[in-house]
mmCIF file of C-alpha atoms in Angstrom:
data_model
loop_
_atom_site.group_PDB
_atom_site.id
_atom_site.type_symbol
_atom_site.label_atom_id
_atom_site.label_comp_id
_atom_site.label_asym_id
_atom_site.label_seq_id
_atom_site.Cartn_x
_atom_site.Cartn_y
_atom_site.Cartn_z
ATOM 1 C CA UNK A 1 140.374 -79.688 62.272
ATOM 2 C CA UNK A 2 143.513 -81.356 62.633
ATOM 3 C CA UNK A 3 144.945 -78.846 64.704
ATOM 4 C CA UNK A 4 141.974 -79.224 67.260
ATOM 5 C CA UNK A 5 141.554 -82.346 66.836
ATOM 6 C CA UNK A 6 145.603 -84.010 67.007
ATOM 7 C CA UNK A 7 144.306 -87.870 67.762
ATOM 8 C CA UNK A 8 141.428 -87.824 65.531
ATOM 9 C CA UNK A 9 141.722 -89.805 62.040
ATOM 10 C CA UNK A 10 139.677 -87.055 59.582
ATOM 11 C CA UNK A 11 137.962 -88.392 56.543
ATOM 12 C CA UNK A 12 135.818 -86.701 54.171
ATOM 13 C CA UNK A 13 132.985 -88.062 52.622
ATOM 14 C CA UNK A 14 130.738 -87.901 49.913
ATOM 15 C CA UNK A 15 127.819 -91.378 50.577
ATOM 16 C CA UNK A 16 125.111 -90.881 52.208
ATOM 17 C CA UNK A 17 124.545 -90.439 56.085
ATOM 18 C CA UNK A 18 123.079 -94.059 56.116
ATOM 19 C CA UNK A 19 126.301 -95.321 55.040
ATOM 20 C CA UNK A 20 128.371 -94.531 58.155
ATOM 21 C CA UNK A 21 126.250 -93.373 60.528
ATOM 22 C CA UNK A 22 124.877 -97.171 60.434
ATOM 23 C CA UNK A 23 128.022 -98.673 61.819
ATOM 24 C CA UNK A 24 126.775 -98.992 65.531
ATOM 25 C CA UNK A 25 130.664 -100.094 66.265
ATOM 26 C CA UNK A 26 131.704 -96.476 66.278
ATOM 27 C CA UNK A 27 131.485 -94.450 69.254
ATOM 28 C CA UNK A 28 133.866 -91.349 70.528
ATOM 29 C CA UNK A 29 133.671 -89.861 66.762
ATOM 30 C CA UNK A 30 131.934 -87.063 65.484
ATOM 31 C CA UNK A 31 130.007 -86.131 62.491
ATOM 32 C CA UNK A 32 130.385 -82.667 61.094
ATOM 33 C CA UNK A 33 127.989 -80.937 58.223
ATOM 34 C CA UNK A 34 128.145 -77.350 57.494
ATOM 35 C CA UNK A 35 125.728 -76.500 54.263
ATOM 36 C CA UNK A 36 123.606 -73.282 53.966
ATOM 37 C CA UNK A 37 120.403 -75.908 53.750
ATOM 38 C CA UNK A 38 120.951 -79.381 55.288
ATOM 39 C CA UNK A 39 118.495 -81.689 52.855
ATOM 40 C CA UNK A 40 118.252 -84.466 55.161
ATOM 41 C CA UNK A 41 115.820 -87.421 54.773
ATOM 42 C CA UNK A 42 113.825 -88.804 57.605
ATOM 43 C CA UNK A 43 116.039 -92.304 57.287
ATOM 44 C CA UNK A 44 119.251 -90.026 57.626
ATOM 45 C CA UNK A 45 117.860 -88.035 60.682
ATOM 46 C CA UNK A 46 117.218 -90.904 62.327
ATOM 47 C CA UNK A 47 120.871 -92.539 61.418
ATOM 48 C CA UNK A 48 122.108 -89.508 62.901
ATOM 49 C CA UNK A 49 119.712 -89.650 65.985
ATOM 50 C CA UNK A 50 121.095 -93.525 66.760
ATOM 51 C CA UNK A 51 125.004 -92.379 66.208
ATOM 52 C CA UNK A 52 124.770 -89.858 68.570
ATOM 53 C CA UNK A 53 122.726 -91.919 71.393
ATOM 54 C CA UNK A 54 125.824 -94.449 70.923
ATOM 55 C CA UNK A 55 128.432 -92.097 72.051
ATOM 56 C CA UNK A 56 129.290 -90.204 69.155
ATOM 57 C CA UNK A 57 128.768 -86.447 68.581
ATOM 58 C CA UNK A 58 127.147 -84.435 65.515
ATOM 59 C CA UNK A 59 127.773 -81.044 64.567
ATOM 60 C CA UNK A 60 125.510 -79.381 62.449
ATOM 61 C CA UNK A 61 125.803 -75.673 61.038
ATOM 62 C CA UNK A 62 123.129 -74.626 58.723
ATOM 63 C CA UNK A 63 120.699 -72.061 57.917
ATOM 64 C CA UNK A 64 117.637 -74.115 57.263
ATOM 65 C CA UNK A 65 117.037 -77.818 58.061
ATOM 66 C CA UNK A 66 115.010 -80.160 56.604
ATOM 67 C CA UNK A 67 111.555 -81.091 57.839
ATOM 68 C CA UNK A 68 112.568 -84.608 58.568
ATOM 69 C CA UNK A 69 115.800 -83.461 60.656
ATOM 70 C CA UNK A 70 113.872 -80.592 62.454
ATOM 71 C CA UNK A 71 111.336 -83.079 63.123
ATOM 72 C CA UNK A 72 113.791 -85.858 64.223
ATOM 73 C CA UNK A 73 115.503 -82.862 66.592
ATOM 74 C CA UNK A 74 112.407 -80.894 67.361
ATOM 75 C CA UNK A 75 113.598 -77.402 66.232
ATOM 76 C CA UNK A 76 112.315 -74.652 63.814
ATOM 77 C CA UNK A 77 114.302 -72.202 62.414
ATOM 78 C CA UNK A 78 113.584 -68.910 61.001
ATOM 79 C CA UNK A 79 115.088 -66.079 60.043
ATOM 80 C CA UNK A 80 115.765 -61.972 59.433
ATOM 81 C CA UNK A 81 115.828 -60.603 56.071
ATOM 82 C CA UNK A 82 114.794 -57.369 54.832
ATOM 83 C CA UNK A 83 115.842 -53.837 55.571
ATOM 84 C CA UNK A 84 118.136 -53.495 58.823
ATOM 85 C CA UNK A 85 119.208 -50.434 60.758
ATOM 86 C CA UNK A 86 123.007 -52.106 61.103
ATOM 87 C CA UNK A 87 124.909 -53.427 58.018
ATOM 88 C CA UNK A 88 126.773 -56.016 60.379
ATOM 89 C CA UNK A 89 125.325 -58.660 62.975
ATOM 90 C CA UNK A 90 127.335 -60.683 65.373
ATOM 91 C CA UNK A 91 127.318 -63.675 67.559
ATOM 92 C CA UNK A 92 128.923 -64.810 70.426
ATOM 93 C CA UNK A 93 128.687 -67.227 73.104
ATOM 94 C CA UNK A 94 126.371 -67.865 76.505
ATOM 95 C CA UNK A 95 128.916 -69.428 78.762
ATOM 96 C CA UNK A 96 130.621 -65.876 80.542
ATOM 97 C CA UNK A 97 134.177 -67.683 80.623
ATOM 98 C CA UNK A 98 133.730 -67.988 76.424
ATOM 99 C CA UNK A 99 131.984 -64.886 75.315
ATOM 100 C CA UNK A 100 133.955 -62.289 73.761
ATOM 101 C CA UNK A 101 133.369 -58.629 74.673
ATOM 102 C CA UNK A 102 132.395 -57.552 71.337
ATOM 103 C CA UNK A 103 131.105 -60.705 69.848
ATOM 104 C CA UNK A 104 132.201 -62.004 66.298
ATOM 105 C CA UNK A 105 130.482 -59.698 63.495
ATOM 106 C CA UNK A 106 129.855 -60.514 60.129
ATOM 107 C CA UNK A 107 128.116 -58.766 57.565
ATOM 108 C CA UNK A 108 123.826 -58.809 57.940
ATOM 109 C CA UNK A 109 122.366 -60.962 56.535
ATOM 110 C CA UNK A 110 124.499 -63.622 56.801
ATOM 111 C CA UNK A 111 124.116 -64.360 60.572
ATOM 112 C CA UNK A 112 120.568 -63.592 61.258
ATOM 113 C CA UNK A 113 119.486 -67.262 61.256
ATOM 114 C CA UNK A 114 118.060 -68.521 64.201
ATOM 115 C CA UNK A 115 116.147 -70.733 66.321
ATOM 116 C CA UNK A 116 112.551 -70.271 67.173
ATOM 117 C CA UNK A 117 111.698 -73.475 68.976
ATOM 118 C CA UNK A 118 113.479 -76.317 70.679
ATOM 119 C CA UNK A 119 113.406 -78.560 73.510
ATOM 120 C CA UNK A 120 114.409 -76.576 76.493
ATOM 121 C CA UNK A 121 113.700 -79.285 79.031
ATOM 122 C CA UNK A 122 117.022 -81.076 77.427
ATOM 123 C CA UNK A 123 118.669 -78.339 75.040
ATOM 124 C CA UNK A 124 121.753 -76.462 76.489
ATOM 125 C CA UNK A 125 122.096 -72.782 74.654
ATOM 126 C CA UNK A 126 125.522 -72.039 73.511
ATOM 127 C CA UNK A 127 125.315 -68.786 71.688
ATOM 128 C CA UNK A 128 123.148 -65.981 70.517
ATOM 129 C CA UNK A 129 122.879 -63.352 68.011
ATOM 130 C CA UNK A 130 122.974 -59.526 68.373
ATOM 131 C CA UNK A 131 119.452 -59.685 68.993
ATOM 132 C CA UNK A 132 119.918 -62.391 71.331
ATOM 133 C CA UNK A 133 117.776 -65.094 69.692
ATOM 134 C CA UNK A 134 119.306 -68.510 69.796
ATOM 135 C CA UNK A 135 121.938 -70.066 67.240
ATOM 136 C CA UNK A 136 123.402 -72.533 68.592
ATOM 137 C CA UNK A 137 122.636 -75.299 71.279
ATOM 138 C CA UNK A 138 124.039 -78.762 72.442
ATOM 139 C CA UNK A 139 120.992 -81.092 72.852
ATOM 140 C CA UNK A 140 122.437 -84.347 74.509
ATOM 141 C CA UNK A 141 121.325 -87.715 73.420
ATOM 142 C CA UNK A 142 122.039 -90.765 74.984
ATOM 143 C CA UNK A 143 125.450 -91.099 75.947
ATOM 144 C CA UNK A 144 126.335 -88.363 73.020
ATOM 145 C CA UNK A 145 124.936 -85.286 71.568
ATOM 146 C CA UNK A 146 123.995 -82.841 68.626
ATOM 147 C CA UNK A 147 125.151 -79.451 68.361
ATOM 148 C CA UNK A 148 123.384 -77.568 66.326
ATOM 149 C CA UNK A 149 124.469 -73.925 64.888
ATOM 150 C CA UNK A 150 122.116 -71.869 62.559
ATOM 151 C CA UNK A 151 125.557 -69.494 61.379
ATOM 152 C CA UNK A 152 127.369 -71.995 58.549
ATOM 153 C CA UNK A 153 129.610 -68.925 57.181
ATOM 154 C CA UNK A 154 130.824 -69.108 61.036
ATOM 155 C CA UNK A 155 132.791 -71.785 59.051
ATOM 156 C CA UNK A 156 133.768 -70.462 56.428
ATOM 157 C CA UNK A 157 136.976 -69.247 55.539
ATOM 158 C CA UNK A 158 135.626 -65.687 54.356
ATOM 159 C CA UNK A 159 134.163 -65.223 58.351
ATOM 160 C CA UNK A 160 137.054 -67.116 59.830
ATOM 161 C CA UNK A 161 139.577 -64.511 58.010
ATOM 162 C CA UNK A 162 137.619 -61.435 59.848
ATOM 163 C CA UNK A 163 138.742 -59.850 63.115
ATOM 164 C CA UNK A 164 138.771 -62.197 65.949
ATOM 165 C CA UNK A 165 136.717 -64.512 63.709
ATOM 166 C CA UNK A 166 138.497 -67.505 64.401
ATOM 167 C CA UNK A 167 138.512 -67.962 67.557
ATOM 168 C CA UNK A 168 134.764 -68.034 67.570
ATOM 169 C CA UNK A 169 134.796 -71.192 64.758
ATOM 170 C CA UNK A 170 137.750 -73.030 67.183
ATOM 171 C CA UNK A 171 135.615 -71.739 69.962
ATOM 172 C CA UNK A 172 132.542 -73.502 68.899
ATOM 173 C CA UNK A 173 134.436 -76.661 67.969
ATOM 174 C CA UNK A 174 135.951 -77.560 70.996
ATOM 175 C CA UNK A 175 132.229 -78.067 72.343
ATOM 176 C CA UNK A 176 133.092 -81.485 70.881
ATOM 177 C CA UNK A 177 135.243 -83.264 72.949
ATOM 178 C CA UNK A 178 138.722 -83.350 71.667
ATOM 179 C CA UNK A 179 139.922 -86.614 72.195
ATOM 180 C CA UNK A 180 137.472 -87.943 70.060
ATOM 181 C CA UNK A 181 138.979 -90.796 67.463
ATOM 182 C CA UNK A 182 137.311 -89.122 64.198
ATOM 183 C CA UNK A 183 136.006 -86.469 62.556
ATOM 184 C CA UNK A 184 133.763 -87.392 59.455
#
């Protein structure tokens, strides 16, 4: 993060969302949780919700959300399991001047999370899967946004490590601006 992000302070945190999401004195930062399952409340959703409409930016990489957040974001996820012809999936990005010829492949299941409903009137699609259902979109709120990206181990260091793999994470992360002041 530092690397992509040289004037941003980076902290890491452990309190709840409500704790720093609340302070409406921020703007130009961005939040950033990655988690297999993001277990938000409705309270925290909607913390999130206000940060972002005050200029700030969250990232969120998960397989399943909460039913507060999806609510709060109007999204549904689902997902592929179960027998598959190909022992690898990949994703890779809309946006012609960012997608890689051969996408960024990773081992099935792992990226065959994806999203089944949004608002399209205000959502911007990022990415895509091998079956080119949705994982990843910018919906913009106020005067800043949420990004939202159903492939976490797109973060990981295991997926980062593969191939070309890291140039889809720093890829993906420079859809937050990057002269943003921190990264929480």
């Amino acid at each position: 993060l530092a690397e992509f992000f040289p004037k941003a302070r980076i902290e890491s945190f452990q309190l709840p969302i409500y704790d720093l999401a609340s302070d409406n004195k921020k703007n130009n930062t961005a939040y950033f949780l990655v988690d297999p399952f993001l277990d938000l409340s409705s309270t925290d959703a909607n913390q999130l919700f206000d940060y972002a409409a005050s200029g700030n930016y969250v990232f969120l990489a998960a397989s399943d959300f909460s039913p507060g957040l999806m609510d709060t974001l109007h999204i549904k996820t689902a997902n592929r399991f179960g027998f598959v012809r190909a022992d690898t999936s990949w994703v890779n990005f809309t946006n012609p001047v960012l997608r890689s010829s051969n996408g960024y492949s990773f081992h099935s299941p792992y990226i065959e999370e994806y999203l089944t409903s949004f608002d399209t009137s205000r959502s911007i699609v990022l990415g895509r899967t091998n079956r080119q259902a949705v994982n990843f979109i910018k919906v913009p709120v106020g005067e800043g946004a949420f990004f939202i990206n159903t492939s976490p181990v797109c973060f990981s260091n295991y997926f980062i490590l593969r191939n070309n793999n890291a140039e889809y994470t720093a890829v993906a992360l420079s859809y937050i601006p990057n002269d943003v002041s921190a990264i929480y």
